[in-house]
Each structure stands twice: as C-alpha cells, then as structure tokens.
C-alpha cells in the first residue's frame, strides 16, 4: 500500500465512524505512528509503506474508531510544552489544568518549595519544576502506577527537581509538609452520581480514582481542608458545579482568604487560598 491509499482508507474509516475532526486525528496518527508529516504526504504520496508499518497505523486507527482517546493510542500528550507519556493508569492532562499552572507560575515564580497532590502523569509537577528551575516540587499520588509513570516522565524530560511520594491527600506529604510553601492540586472532583453522564470515552478508558470525587464531588477537598495548616498558598482545580459548595466548605477556615477564578470557557474552575495578613 502507498501513502495516499493509506490516507484514503483511514480517512474513510474515521469519518464513517463519526469521529470529529477526522483529518486532525488522521494527521496526528500519521505523525505519531509513522513519524511522517504533511509534506511527506504531498511530496511522497506514491511511496510504498512497509506492511508492518501500515498495519501498525491501521491498528491505531481502529483503536480511535472504537472510542479510545487519541492520546492513549499515541501514548503521549503535550502539556505545557512537555511531552508526557500517558497510559490508562493516568488521567489525560486537560487544557484547563494548563491554565492552573499558568496562574501558579505567574504568582509564585519566587517561591521555592511546591507540592502537587495527585500528580497523575506528573503534568503539574513537571511544568512547575521546569518553569521554576530553582524550585523543589514534591509530587504525590495514591496510585503507585501513576507515580511510576510520573517519575519516568520527569526523567525522560530531564527534570530532576521533583521528589515523588506515594501517599493519601495532604497527609501523604508527611514531614515534608512543613517546608512546602505552595500546594497545587487537580484532585478527583466528579460527583459519583455524575460519572455515568461523562463522555463515554472518558468513562470507559480513564481511571476512576482520578475522577470520582464522592457523593457531592467534595471528598478530597473536605479531607484536605481538615488537615491544611495555616500559612500555605493553595491552588486547586475545582468542578464547575462546585464553587458554591466549596465556598461553604471554606467559610469556617481560619487564616485564609479565598478567591475563585474562571477558566477560558467562563466556568469557575480554580480556587485559590492565600494566608491572611
Ligand atoms: N495532576 C494530574 C493532572 O492534572 O493531569 C492528574 C489529576 S487526576 C484528576 C487526580 C489524581 O489524583 C489521580 O492521579 C489519582 O490517582 C490521584 N488521587 C486520587 N485520590 C487521591 C488521594 N486521596 N491522594 C492522593 N492522590 C489521589
Ligand atoms: N475535567 C475532568 C473531566 O470531567 C475531571 C477531572 C477531575 O476530576 N479533576 O473529564
């Protein structure tokens, strides 16, 4: 089979399956699986593709057709300019979380010690550690598989100012909590009863431990706030449906002022706690 034929077949399969942006998906697979780009297509369309390679490409197309998120099929996702390996042990990092990182970098570039609780693929920790090179970042997760992948992602990207700790919520930071100045987290925040209404691809492929926030979506925050000492700066991603619930939860928190920020889609998505002066 030559390149043009391969393109033709895969485009048809993707659009027949009703995949949105089928051209974008096809080009991503082209780049990711075959290491080819648009120019190769134009200049070398008649070039024969090795059968092993075309089979690998068609297998990837099949996986997308079956509904698997393209980032899992490719095996990586770009986050804040960093290429992160992603497997089904970790949530695929979202664009809103890049906005969270932007806020933190903007406000905390002079801080030294950070924590990323529930690091998943290592997205937030890697982005902070790379962009604030004089910092030390403690990255925790309750999932050992996630933590191993996060560690690998940091190493592959040449990022060495992160320490990885397996642990539960804020208590997972143990003795290190004292030295931490800034805590960042994108915890699981989907209400258990809403998990069924998530996009089928999310529900079927992404880890529930990364998404399930308990009955009202606030389990993680409740536990976190219970043990939060005074004097930290805290940047949390939140559900667009939970700003009110969280406002209530922090109303009796001593020593902190609270600000909610919207994401680019206009939803309340971030909660910032600052020590009161
Ligand atoms: N930080 C990554 C990101 O933004 O792409 C992953 C976020 S994902 C929504 C939440 C992560 O928190 C998952 O990796 C999950 O394993 C972890 N997690 C869930 N419950 C936790 C807990 N009690 N303590 C620590 N980590 C937890
Ligand atoms: N934004 C994710 C989703 O709904 C949820 C991530 C989370 O629970 N932190 O797909």
GROMACS .gro file of C-alpha atoms in nm, residues 43-194:
model
  152
   43UNK     CA    1   0.583   1.507  -0.189
   44UNK     CA    2   0.586   1.131  -0.144
   45UNK     CA    3   0.224   1.018  -0.175
   46UNK     CA    4   0.314   0.727  -0.401
   47UNK     CA    5   0.577   0.591  -0.168
   48UNK     CA    6   0.514   0.232  -0.061
   49UNK     CA    7   0.472   0.181   0.311
   50UNK     CA    8   0.620  -0.127   0.471
   51UNK     CA    9   0.335  -0.365   0.553
   52UNK     CA   10   0.433  -0.390   0.919
   53UNK     CA   11   0.415  -0.013   0.950
   54UNK     CA   12   0.084   0.024   0.769
   55UNK     CA   13  -0.063  -0.250   0.989
   56UNK     CA   14   0.054  -0.062   1.298
   57UNK     CA   15  -0.104   0.256   1.165
   58UNK     CA   16  -0.434   0.085   1.083
   59UNK     CA   17  -0.440  -0.073   1.430
   60UNK     CA   18  -0.412   0.277   1.579
   61UNK     CA   19  -0.697   0.397   1.354
   62UNK     CA   20  -0.909   0.102   1.474
   63UNK     CA   21  -0.850   0.194   1.838
   64UNK     CA   22  -0.967   0.551   1.775
   65UNK     CA   23  -1.270   0.420   1.585
   66UNK     CA   24  -1.355   0.207   1.889
   67UNK     CA   25  -1.358   0.521   2.103
   68UNK     CA   26  -1.022   0.513   2.278
   69UNK     CA   27  -0.892   0.868   2.338
   70UNK     CA   28  -0.625   0.952   2.082
   71UNK     CA   29  -0.370   1.043   2.349
   72UNK     CA   30  -0.378   0.687   2.487
   73UNK     CA   31  -0.350   0.550   2.133
   74UNK     CA   32  -0.048   0.768   2.061
   75UNK     CA   33   0.086   0.703   2.410
   76UNK     CA   34   0.166   1.065   2.484
   77UNK     CA   35   0.019   1.409   2.541
   78UNK     CA   36   0.180   1.752   2.524
   79UNK     CA   37   0.130   1.953   2.842
   80UNK     CA   38   0.278   2.298   2.880
   81UNK     CA   39   0.524   2.216   2.602
   82UNK     CA   40   0.635   1.894   2.772
   83UNK     CA   41   0.576   1.556   2.610
   84UNK     CA   42   0.428   1.323   2.871
   85UNK     CA   43   0.376   0.952   2.827
   86UNK     CA   44   0.015   0.863   2.912
   87UNK     CA   45  -0.128   0.519   2.984
   88UNK     CA   46  -0.465   0.416   3.119
   89UNK     CA   47  -0.322   0.441   3.471
   90UNK     CA   48  -0.334   0.820   3.447
   91UNK     CA   49  -0.582   1.088   3.351
   92UNK     CA   50  -0.505   1.259   3.021
   93UNK     CA   51  -0.398   1.610   3.128
   94UNK     CA   52  -0.660   1.871   3.036
   95UNK     CA   53  -0.627   2.220   2.890
   96UNK     CA   54  -0.784   2.381   3.200
   97UNK     CA   55  -0.501   2.239   3.407
   98UNK     CA   56  -0.254   2.428   3.188
   99UNK     CA   57  -0.441   2.742   3.290
  100UNK     CA   58  -0.397   2.644   3.655
  101UNK     CA   59  -0.022   2.605   3.601
  102UNK     CA   60  -0.010   2.944   3.429
  103UNK     CA   61  -0.173   3.111   3.730
  104UNK     CA   62   0.069   2.942   3.969
  105UNK     CA   63   0.380   3.030   3.768
  106UNK     CA   64   0.261   3.386   3.733
  107UNK     CA   65   0.204   3.432   4.106
  108UNK     CA   66   0.467   3.205   4.257
  109UNK     CA   67   0.781   3.232   4.047
  110UNK     CA   68   0.977   3.337   4.354
  111UNK     CA   69   0.856   3.053   4.574
  112UNK     CA   70   1.088   2.764   4.633
  113UNK     CA   71   0.904   2.458   4.760
  114UNK     CA   72   0.590   2.327   4.590
  115UNK     CA   73   0.366   2.023   4.624
  116UNK     CA   74   0.148   1.869   4.355
  117UNK     CA   75  -0.100   1.635   4.521
  118UNK     CA   76  -0.245   1.370   4.288
  119UNK     CA   77   0.019   1.420   4.024
  120UNK     CA   78  -0.113   1.156   3.778
  121UNK     CA   79   0.111   1.171   3.470
  122UNK     CA   80   0.324   1.427   3.652
  123UNK     CA   81   0.180   1.709   3.441
  124UNK     CA   82   0.160   1.989   3.701
  125UNK     CA   83   0.479   1.888   3.882
  126UNK     CA   84   0.685   1.870   3.561
  127UNK     CA   85   0.552   2.203   3.432
  128UNK     CA   86   0.629   2.380   3.761
  129UNK     CA   87   0.969   2.216   3.806
  130UNK     CA   88   1.077   2.304   3.453
  131UNK     CA   89   0.948   2.662   3.455
  132UNK     CA   90   1.067   2.747   3.804
  133UNK     CA   91   1.404   2.573   3.784
  134UNK     CA   92   1.526   2.680   4.127
  135UNK     CA   93   1.228   2.512   4.291
  136UNK     CA   94   1.180   2.175   4.456
  137UNK     CA   95   0.848   2.003   4.385
  138UNK     CA   96   0.703   1.720   4.593
  139UNK     CA   97   0.471   1.514   4.372
  140UNK     CA   98   0.235   1.267   4.537
  141UNK     CA   99  -0.026   1.019   4.426
  142UNK     CA  100  -0.229   0.744   4.587
  143UNK     CA  101  -0.178   0.530   4.275
  144UNK     CA  102   0.161   0.360   4.256
  145UNK     CA  103   0.126   0.301   3.881
  146UNK     CA  104   0.059   0.671   3.823
  147UNK     CA  105   0.354   0.767   4.039
  148UNK     CA  106   0.589   0.536   3.848
  149UNK     CA  107   0.480   0.688   3.518
  150UNK     CA  108   0.515   1.042   3.655
  151UNK     CA  109   0.867   0.964   3.767
  152UNK     CA  110   0.952   0.824   3.425
  153UNK     CA  111   0.806   1.135   3.258
  154UNK     CA  112   1.021   1.366   3.469
  155UNK     CA  113   1.335   1.164   3.396
  156UNK     CA  114   1.266   1.139   3.021
  157UNK     CA  115   1.227   1.516   3.008
  158UNK     CA  116   1.545   1.579   3.205
  159UNK     CA  117   1.356   1.726   3.501
  160UNK     CA  118   1.526   1.634   3.827
  161UNK     CA  119   1.394   1.881   4.087
  162UNK     CA  120   1.093   1.667   4.178
  163UNK     CA  121   1.059   1.419   4.463
  164UNK     CA  122   0.792   1.154   4.427
  165UNK     CA  123   0.596   1.027   4.725
  166UNK     CA  124   0.322   0.766   4.737
  167UNK     CA  125   0.055   0.890   4.974
  168UNK     CA  126  -0.301   0.991   5.052
  169UNK     CA  127  -0.415   1.353   5.019
  170UNK     CA  128  -0.232   1.617   5.225
  171UNK     CA  129  -0.117   1.365   5.486
  172UNK     CA  130   0.087   1.195   5.211
  173UNK     CA  131   0.331   1.485   5.233
  174UNK     CA  132   0.424   1.371   5.584
  175UNK     CA  133   0.719   1.554   5.733
  176UNK     CA  134   0.778   1.749   5.413
  177UNK     CA  135   0.456   1.950   5.458
  178UNK     CA  136   0.632   2.194   5.690
  179UNK     CA  137   0.872   2.304   5.421
  180UNK     CA  138   0.610   2.333   5.143
  181UNK     CA  139   0.512   2.692   5.058
  182UNK     CA  140   0.272   2.632   4.769
  183UNK     CA  141   0.027   2.344   4.729
  184UNK     CA  142  -0.125   2.275   4.388
  185UNK     CA  143  -0.375   2.002   4.309
  186UNK     CA  144  -0.620   1.885   4.048
  187UNK     CA  145  -0.798   1.623   4.256
  188UNK     CA  146  -1.083   1.391   4.156
  189UNK     CA  147  -1.397   1.606   4.164
  190UNK     CA  148  -1.675   1.443   3.964
  191UNK     CA  149  -1.979   1.351   4.175
  192UNK     CA  150  -2.016   0.972   4.189
  193UNK     CA  151  -2.371   1.004   4.056
  194UNK     CA  152  -2.246   1.206   3.757
   0.00000   0.00000   0.00000
